[in-house]
Structures are given as C-alpha cells and as structure tokens.
Tab-separated table of C-alpha atoms in Angstrom:
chain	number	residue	atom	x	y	z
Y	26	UNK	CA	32.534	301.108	60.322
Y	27	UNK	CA	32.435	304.514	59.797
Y	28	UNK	CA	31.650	305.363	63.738
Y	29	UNK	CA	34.937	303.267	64.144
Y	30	UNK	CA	37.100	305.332	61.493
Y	31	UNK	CA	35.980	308.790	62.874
Y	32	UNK	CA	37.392	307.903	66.402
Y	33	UNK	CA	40.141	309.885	67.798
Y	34	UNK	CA	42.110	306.624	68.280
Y	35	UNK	CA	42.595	305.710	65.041
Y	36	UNK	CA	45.007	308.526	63.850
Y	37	UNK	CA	46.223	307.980	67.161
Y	38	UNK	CA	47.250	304.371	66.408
Y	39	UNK	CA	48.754	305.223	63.035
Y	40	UNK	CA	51.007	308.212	64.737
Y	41	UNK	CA	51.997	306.045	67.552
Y	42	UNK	CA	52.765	303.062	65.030
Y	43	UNK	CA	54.678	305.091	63.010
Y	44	UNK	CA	56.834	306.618	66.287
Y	45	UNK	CA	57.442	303.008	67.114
Y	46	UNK	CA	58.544	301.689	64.031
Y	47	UNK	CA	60.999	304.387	63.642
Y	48	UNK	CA	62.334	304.567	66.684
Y	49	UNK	CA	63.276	300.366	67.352
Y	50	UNK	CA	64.510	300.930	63.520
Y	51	UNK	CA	66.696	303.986	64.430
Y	52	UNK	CA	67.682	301.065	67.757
Y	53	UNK	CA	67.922	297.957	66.001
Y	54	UNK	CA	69.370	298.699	62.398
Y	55	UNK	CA	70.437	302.660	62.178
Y	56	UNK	CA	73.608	301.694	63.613
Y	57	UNK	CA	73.969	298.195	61.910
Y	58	UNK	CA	73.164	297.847	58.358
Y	59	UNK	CA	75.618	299.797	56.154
Y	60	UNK	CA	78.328	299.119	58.441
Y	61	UNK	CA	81.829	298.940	57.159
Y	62	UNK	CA	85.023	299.225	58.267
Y	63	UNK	CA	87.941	302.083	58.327
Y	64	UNK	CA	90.732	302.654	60.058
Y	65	UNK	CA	90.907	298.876	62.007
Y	66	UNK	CA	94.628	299.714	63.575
Y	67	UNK	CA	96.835	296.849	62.750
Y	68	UNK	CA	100.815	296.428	63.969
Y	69	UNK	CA	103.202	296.299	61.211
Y	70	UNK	CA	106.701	294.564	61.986
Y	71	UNK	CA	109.172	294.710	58.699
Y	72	UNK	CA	112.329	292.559	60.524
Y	73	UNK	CA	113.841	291.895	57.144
Y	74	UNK	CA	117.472	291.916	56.732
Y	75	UNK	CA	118.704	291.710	53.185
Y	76	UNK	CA	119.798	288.823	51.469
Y	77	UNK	CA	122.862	288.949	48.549
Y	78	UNK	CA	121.978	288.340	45.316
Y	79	UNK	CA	124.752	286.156	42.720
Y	80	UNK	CA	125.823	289.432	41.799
Y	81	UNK	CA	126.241	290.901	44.653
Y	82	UNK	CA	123.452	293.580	45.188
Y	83	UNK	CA	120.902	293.279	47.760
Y	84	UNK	CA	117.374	291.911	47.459
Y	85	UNK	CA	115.286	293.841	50.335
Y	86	UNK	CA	111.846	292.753	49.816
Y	87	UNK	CA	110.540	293.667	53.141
Y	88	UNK	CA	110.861	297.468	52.476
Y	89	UNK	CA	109.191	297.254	49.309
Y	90	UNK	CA	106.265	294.882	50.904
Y	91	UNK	CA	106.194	297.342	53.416
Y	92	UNK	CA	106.204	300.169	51.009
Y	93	UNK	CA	103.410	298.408	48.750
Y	94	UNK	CA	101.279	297.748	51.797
Y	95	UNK	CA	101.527	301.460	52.996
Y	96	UNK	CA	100.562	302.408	49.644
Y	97	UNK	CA	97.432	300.381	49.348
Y	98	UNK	CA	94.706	303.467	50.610
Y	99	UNK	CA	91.836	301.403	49.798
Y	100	UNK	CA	92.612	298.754	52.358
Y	101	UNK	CA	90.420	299.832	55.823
Y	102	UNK	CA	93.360	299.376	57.740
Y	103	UNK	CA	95.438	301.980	59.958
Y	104	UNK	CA	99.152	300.536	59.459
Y	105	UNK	CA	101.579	300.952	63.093
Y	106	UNK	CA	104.457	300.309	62.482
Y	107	UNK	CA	106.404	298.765	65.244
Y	108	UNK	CA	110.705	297.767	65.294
Y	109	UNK	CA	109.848	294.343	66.919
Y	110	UNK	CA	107.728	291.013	67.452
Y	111	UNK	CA	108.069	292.147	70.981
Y	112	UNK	CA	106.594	295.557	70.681
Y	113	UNK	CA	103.643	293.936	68.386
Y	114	UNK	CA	102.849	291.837	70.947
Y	115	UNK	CA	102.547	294.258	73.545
Y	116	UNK	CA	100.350	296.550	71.600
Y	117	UNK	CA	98.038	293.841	71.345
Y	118	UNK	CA	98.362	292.972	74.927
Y	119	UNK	CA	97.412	296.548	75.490
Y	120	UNK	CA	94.325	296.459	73.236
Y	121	UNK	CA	96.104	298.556	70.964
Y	122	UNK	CA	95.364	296.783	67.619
Y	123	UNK	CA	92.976	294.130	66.524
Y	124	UNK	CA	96.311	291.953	65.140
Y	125	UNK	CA	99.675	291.923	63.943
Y	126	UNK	CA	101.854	291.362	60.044
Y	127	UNK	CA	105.553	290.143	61.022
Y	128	UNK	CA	108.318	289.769	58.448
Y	129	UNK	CA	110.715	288.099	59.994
Y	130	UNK	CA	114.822	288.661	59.497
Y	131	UNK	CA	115.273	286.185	57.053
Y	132	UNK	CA	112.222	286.832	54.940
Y	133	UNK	CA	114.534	288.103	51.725
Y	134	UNK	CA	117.068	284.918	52.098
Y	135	UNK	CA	114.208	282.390	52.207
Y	136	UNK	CA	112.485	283.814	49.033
Y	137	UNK	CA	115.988	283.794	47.669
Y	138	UNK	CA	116.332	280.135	48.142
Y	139	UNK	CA	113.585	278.832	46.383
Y	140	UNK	CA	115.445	279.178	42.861
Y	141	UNK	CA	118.674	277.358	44.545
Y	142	UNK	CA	118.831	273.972	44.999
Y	143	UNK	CA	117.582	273.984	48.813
Y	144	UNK	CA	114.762	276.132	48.809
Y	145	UNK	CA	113.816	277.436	52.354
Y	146	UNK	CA	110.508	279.365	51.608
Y	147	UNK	CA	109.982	282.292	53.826
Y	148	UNK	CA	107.807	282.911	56.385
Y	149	UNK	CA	104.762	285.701	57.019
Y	150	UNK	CA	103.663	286.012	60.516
Y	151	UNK	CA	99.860	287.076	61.262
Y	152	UNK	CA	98.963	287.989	64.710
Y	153	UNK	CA	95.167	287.968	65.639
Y	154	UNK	CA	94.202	289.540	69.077
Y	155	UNK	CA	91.657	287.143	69.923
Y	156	UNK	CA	90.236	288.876	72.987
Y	157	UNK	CA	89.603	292.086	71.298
Y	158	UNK	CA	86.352	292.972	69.606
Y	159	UNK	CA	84.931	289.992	67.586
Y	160	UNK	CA	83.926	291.196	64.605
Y	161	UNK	CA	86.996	293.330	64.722
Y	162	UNK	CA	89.279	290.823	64.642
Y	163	UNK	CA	87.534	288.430	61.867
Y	164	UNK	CA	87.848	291.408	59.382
Y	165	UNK	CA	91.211	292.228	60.441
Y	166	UNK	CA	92.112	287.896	59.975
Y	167	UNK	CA	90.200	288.127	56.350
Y	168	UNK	CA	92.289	291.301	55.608
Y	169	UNK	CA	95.768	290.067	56.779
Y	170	UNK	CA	95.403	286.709	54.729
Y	171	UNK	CA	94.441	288.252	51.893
Y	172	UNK	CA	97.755	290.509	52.149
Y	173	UNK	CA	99.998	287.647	52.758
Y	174	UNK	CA	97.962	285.647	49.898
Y	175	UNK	CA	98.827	288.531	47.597
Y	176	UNK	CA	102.391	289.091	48.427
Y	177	UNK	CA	103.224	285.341	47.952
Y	178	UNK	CA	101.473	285.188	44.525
Y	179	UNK	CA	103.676	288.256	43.374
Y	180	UNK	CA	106.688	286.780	44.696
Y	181	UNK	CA	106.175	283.887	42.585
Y	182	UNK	CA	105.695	286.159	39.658
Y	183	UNK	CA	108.747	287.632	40.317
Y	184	UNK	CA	110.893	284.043	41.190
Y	185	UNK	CA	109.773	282.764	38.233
Y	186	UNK	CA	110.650	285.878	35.777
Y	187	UNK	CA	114.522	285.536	37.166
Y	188	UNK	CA	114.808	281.733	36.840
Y	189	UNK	CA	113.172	282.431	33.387
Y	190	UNK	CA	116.262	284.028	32.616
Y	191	UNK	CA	118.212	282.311	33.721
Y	192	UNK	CA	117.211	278.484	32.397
Y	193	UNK	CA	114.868	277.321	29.797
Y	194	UNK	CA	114.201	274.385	32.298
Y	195	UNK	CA	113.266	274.970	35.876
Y	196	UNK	CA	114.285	272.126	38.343
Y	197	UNK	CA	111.613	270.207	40.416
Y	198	UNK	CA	112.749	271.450	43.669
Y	199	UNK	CA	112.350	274.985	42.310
Y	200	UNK	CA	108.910	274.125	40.976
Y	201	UNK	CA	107.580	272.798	44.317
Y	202	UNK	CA	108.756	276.003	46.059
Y	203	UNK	CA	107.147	278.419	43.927
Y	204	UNK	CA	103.946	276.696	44.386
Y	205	UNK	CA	104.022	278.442	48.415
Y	206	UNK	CA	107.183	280.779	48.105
Y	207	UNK	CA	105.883	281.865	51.494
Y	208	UNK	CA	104.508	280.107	54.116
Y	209	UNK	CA	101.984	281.563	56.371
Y	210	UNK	CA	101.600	281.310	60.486
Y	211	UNK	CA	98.733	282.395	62.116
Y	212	UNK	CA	98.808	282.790	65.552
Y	213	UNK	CA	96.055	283.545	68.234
Y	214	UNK	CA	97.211	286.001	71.084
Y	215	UNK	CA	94.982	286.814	74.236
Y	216	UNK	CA	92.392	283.706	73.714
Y	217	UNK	CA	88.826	284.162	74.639
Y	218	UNK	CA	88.478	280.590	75.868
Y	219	UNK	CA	86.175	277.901	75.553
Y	220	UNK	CA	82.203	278.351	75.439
Y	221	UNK	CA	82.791	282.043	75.462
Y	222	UNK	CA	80.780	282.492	72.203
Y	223	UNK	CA	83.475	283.447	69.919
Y	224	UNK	CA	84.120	286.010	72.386
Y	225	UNK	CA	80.604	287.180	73.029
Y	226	UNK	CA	80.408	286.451	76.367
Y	227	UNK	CA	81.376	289.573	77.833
Y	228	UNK	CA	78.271	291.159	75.619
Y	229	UNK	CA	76.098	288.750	77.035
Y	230	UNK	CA	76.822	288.755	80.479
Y	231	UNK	CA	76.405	293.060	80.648
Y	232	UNK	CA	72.906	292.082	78.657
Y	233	UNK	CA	71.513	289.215	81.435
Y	234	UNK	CA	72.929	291.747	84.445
Y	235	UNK	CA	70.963	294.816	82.783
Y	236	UNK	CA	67.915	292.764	82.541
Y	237	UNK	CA	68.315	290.698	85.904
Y	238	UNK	CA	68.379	294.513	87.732
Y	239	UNK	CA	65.788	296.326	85.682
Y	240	UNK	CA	63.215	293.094	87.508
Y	241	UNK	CA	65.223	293.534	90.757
Y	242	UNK	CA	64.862	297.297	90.878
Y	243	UNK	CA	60.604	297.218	89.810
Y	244	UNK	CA	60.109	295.003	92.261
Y	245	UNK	CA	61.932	296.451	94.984
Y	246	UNK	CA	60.519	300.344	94.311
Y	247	UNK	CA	57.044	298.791	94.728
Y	248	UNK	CA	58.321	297.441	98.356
Y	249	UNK	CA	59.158	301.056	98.990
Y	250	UNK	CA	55.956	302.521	97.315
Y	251	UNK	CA	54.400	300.368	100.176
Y	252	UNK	CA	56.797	301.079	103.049
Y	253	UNK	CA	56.592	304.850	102.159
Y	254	UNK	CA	52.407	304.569	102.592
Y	255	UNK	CA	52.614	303.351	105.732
Y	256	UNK	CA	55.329	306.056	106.847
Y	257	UNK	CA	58.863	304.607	106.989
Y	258	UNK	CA	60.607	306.954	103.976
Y	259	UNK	CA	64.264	306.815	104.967
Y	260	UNK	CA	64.364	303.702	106.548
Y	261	UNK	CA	62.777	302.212	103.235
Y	262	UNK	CA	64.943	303.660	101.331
Y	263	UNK	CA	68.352	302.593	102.771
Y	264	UNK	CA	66.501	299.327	102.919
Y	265	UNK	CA	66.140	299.032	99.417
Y	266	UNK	CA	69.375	300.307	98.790
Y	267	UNK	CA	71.500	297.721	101.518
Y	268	UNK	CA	69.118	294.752	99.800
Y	269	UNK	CA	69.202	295.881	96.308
Y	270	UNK	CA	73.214	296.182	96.568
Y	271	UNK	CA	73.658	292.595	98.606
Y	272	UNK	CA	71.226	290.728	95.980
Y	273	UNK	CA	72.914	292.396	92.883
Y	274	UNK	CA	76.001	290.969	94.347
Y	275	UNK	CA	74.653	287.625	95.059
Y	276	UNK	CA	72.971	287.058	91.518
Y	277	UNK	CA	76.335	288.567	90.008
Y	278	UNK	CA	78.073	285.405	91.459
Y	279	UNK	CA	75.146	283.418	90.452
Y	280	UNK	CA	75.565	284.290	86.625
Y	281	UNK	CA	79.497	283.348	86.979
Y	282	UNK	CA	78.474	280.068	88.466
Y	283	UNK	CA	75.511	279.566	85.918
Y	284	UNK	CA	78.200	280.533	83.367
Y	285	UNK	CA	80.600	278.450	83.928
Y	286	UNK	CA	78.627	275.349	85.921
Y	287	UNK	CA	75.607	274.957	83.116
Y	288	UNK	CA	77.147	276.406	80.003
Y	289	UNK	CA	81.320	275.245	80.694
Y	290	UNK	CA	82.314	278.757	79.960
Y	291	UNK	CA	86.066	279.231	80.520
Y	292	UNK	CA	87.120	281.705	82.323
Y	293	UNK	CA	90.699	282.299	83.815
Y	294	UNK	CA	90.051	284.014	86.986
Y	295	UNK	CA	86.015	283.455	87.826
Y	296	UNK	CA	86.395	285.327	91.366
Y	297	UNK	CA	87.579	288.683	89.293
Y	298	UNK	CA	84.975	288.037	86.932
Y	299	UNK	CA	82.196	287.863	89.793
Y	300	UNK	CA	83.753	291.114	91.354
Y	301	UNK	CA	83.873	293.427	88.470
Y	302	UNK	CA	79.943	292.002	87.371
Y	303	UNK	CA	79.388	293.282	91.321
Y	304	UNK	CA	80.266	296.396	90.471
Y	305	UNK	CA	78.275	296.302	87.601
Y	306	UNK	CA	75.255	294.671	88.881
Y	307	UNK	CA	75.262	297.532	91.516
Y	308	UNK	CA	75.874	300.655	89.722
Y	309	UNK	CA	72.823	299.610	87.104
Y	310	UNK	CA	70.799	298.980	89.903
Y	311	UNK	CA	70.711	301.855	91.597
Y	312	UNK	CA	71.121	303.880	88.532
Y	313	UNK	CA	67.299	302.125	87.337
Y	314	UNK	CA	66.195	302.684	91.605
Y	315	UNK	CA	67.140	305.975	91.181
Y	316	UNK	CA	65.250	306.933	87.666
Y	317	UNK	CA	62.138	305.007	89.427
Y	318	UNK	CA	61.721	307.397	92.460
Y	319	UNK	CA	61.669	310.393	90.212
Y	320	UNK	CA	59.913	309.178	87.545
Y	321	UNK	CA	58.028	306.291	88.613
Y	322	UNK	CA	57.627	303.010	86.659
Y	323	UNK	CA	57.222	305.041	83.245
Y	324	UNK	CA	60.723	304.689	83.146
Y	325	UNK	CA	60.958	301.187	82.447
Y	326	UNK	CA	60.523	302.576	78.756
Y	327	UNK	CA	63.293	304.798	78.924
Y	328	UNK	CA	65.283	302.185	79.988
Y	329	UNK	CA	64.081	299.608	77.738
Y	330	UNK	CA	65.092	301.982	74.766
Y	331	UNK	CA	68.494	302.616	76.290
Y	332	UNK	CA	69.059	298.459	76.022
Y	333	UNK	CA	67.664	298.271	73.027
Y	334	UNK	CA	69.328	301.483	71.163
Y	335	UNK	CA	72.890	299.682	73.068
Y	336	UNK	CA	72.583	296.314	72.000
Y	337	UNK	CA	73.944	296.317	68.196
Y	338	UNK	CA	76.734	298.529	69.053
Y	339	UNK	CA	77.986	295.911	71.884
Y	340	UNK	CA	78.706	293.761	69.287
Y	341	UNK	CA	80.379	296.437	66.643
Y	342	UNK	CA	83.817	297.183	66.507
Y	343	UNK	CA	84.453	300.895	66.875
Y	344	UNK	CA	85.833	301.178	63.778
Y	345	UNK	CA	82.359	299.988	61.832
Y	346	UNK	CA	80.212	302.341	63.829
Y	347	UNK	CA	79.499	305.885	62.358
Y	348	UNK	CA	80.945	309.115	63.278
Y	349	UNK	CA	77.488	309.886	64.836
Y	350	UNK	CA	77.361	306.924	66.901
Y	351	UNK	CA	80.201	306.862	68.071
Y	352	UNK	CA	80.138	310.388	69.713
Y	353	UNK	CA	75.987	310.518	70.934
Y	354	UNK	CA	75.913	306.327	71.885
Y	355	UNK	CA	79.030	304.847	71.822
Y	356	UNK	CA	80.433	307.464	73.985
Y	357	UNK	CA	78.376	307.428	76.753
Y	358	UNK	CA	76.369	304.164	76.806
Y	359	UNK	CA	77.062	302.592	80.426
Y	360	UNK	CA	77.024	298.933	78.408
Y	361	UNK	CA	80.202	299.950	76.346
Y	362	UNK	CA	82.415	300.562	80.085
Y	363	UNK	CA	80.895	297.311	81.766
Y	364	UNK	CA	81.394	295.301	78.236
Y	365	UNK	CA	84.910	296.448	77.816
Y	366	UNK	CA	85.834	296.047	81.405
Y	367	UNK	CA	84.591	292.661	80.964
Y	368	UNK	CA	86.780	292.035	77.922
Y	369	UNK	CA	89.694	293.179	79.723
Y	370	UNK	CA	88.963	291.179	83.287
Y	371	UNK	CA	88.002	288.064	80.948
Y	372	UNK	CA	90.812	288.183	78.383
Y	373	UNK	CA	93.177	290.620	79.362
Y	374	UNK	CA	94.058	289.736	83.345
Y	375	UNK	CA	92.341	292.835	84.184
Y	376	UNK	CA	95.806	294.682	85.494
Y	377	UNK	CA	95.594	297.345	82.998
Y	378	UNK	CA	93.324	300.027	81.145
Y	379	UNK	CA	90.857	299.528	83.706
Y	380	UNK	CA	90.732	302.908	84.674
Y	381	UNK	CA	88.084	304.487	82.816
Y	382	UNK	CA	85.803	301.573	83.521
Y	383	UNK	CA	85.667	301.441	87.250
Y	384	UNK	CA	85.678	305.840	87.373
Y	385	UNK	CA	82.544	304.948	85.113
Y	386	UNK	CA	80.871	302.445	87.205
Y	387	UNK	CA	81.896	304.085	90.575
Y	388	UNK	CA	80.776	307.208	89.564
Y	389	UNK	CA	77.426	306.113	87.981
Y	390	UNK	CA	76.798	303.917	91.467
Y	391	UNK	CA	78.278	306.867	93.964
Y	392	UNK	CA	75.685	309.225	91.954
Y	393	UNK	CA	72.602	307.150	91.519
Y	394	UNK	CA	73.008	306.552	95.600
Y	395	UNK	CA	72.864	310.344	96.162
Y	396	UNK	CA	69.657	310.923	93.779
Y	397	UNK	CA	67.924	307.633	94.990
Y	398	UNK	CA	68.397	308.849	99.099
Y	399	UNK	CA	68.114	312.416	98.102
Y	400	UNK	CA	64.332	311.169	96.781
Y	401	UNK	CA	63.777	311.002	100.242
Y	402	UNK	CA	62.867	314.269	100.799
Y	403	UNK	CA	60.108	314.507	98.779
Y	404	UNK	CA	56.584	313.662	99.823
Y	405	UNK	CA	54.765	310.575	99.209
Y	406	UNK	CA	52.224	310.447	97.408
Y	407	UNK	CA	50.264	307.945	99.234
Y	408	UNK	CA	51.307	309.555	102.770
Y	409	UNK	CA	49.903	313.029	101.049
Y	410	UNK	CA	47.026	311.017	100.098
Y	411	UNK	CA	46.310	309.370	103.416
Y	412	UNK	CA	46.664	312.906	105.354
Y	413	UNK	CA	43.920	314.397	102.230
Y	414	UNK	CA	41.881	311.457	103.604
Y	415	UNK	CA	41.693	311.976	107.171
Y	416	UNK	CA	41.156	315.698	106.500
Y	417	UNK	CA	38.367	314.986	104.607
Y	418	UNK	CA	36.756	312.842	107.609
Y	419	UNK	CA	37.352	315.052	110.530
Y	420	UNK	CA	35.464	317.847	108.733
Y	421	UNK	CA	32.325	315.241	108.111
C-alpha cells in the first residue's frame, strides 16, 4: 500500500482529475446554471385611439399602459416600440424580437363599454415568434401574459371604482364583464413545425453533423496516413478531400431523410434544408481533416472540448448568456452560424440574414482546404521512416 501511494501516478491522477472536473464543469454548467434573462427585445404596438367619456374628456389608456410598461425597469425586457401590427410583424419576421404586445385602436372604447349596457371587452394582442430561440421565446410568452394579466386586473380596479360612483348596484352585464375586462389573443408567428422538438431541431441536427464528420474525418486521415507510407501525398490528399466533401454531402441528405422519414419532422422546404447541412457537413469536415494533418489524432480532444464547451449555449438565448460568453464562445463558436442558419432555412424561408452564416461556413471550408492541401508539403513521417530504414540496411 504504501509502494502504491509513493508512485508518481498517484498525484498524477489527482491533478489530472481535478483538470477534468473543472474543465467539463467550466463546459457543461459555467455557462448554464445562474442563467437569467435581460434585455429579451420585445415589439411594442400602442394603436389606441381614445374613447369619450359621459363628460366629454378622453379616456386614453393605451398611453398610460404604455407609459406603465416603459416604466417597469425590473421587467428583463428591451421595449421597441413600433407604429403598427404590420411593422411588429416584420420585426419578428426579421428575427428582430422574440414576440410582440398589440393594443389595438379600440382598446379604450371596449374597456369603456363594460360599465354600459353592451359591454364589448377589449382586446390585448401577444405575438410569440415561434421560430426564434426556444427558451427565448417561452420567457418572453410567460412575461407578456403576465403583463396583459396585470393590466386587466387593474382595469377592473379602476371599472369598478367609477361604477362605484356612480350606482350602489352594479348590473349583471357589468358584473360579467369585469370578470375579463380584457380579453387576451395569443398568436404564434413563424411556426417551427411538427416533430421539430419545440424547435430544437436545428440544435440537433448541427450536433449529429459535428459528430457524423469528426468519425468521417478519423477514419479518412488514417486512409491517408496509409496512402502517404506508401508514397502517394498529393494524390491522397485531394482524395480525401473529393471523398470527404461527396460523403459529407451524401450523409447531409441522409439526416434530412432520416429526419423527416423515421422521426416525421416537418420541414417546409427539405431540399434547402439538405443544401445548407451540405455546406455545413463540409466546412466541419475539412476544418477537423485539416486540425488532423497538423496535429494528428490528439486533436480529437480539442475538438471534443469545442462540442462540449458549445453545446449548452446552442440551446441559450443570447440574452441569458453572460457578457463573457457571449464575446470568447458565443462569438466565434462555428455551431452558433450553422444553428442559426438552420433556424432561419427551417423557420424563416432562408431569403434573408443569411449572410453572415454562409461568409462563416464558406470561409471556414475555403480555409481548412488551403491548410489541409498545404499539409502536403510536409514530410511523412512514415516515408521519413521508411528512407531511415533502408539507410540503415545498405550500410549493413
């Protein structure tokens, strides 16, 4: 036992298990656990047009939800204000904000009427941009009903203060309208589908493509380890390079079909879906080919900790992450472009702010090409091995 304690390995073990530990806990929970949101950028639409009160002043109680809801600081929500449904929708459409509060025109006269004798209770609009980040949008749904949940319970505060003054008795139809003085409509823009896990999917598919190249990519560098030994560099090379890019293709359109075949994931345009996870497939292929030839297979670990260090902030909103993630992970992660130009193929139609996501992946394919050919010119080790060998025998 005590032979066993004095060996080197031991404080070896406890350094190495203590590296470990805090580096998949920096991965797997430094980002995660404490999260909370700030600044979620909602669209704020006051229509309202005011209504006439008996004595002839105006009741505007859209400006003063407005005002109250600008006021509230401790709500984690950035306020845009917008001068129509219209222009709501289209900052949505343009991934602009997680959702949307509408008052509509009338909202003043149909709070009005719930004291007369045909009450017509107003309406609150709530807008939730499905197809935007997940957990995103259920915070931004749990804020918005809240809101609306709050203004109608003040409004029936208020109602019931001026019929108070007016009557000691309060009508039945009046009664039944201030039980929901405001009614309110939820509405679901930009849909993520069926089977698309709640609008995981795009997540998951830039997860299975990752892990479906790292295999394709160890496998074919030890074809080229064995080409290169028996003296075919380039032409191994390109080979790997031409097969690597016509399988990632291939086994992109695979997934889609897997996706949608096995699983009935919906998707409203599969054949963009399969070209943009081409792209994808490709670039992270010969980004891991590349990393191989100049560093061998040690770094599968490198890129093993790049998944793992990525994978809870695929699934956070922006807006939960902090500062510090946001600018040395969030910002540079290759997962973030091919998740969000996933989102915007799978839920969006794809026709706009793609930009930034195929310069990304273009770039990131275009360079790893260069360094993976440009390996070429180094010297094998097993061809410098071979030539040490037969130099060895013609001097015996």
């Amino acid at each position: 036992m005590t032979t066993f304690l004095k060996s080197k390995f031991v404080p070896i073990a406890i350094v190495a298990l203590l590296v470990v530990l805090t580096v998949f806990g920096l991965a797997m929970m430094g980002s995660v656990l404490g999260a909370k949101p700030k600044a979620l950028p909602v669209a704020l639409a006051v229509l309202d047009r005011p209504a006439e009160l008996p004595t002839g002043e105006q009741l505007a109680l859209g400006e003063a939800v407005k005002g109250n809801l600008l006021g509230l600081e401790q709500l984690p929500v950035e306020w845009r204000t917008v001068g129509s449904e219209e222009e709501a929708l289209e900052a949505m459409n343009g991934q602009e904000v997680y959702g949307a509060l509408v008052l509509p025109a009338d909202f003043s006269a149909g709070v009005l009427s719930v004291s007369g004798p045909e009450p017509a209770p107003a309406t609150v609009k709530i807008y939730l941009n499905e197809g935007m980040n997940p957990q995103g949008v259920s915070a931004v749904r749990t804020i918005l009903q809240q809101v609306a949940g709050n203004v109608s319970r003040e409004l029936t505060r208020q109602v019931l203060e001026q019929v108070g003054q007016r009557a000691e008795q309060v009508p039945v139809w009046t009664v039944q309208a201030l039980l929901a003085p405001v009614q309110i409509e939820e509405t679901s823009v930009n849909p993520v589908g069926a089977n698309n896990g709640s609008g995981s999917a795009p997540n998951m598919l830039t997860q299975i493509v990752w892990m479906g190249t790292l295999v394709l990519s160890v496998l074919l560098f030890q074809a080229v380890k064995s080409a290169r030994e028996a003296g075919g560099r380039w032409g191994a090379l390109s080979g790997q390079a031409l097969t690597g890019i016509v399988l990632a293709i291939g086994a992109s359109g695979f997934l889609v079909w897997m996706a949608t075949a096995w699983y009935g994931m919906e998707l409203t345009d599969s054949a963009d879906v399969w070209l943009f996870l081409s792209l994808a497939a490709i670039a992270f292929f010969l980004m891991q080919s590349a990393l191989f030839h100049w560093l061998g297979l040690p770094a599968v670990a490198l890129l093993v900790l790049l998944l793992f260090f990525s994978l809870p902030i695929l699934n956070l909103a922006p807006e939960f992450m902090p500062q510090a993630t946001r600018d040395w992970l969030y910002s540079w992660t290759p997962f973030r472009y091919v998740a969000s130009g996933l989102r915007n193929v799978m839920y969006f139609g794809g026709e706009r702010e793609m930009g930034l996501s195929y310069a990304v992946l273009w770039s990131l394919a275009g360079i790893s090409l260069a360094v993976l050919l440009a390996a070429g010119f180094r010297k094998g080790p097993g061809r410098a091995a071979s030539r040490a060998a037969e130099s060895r025998g013609e001097m015996t």
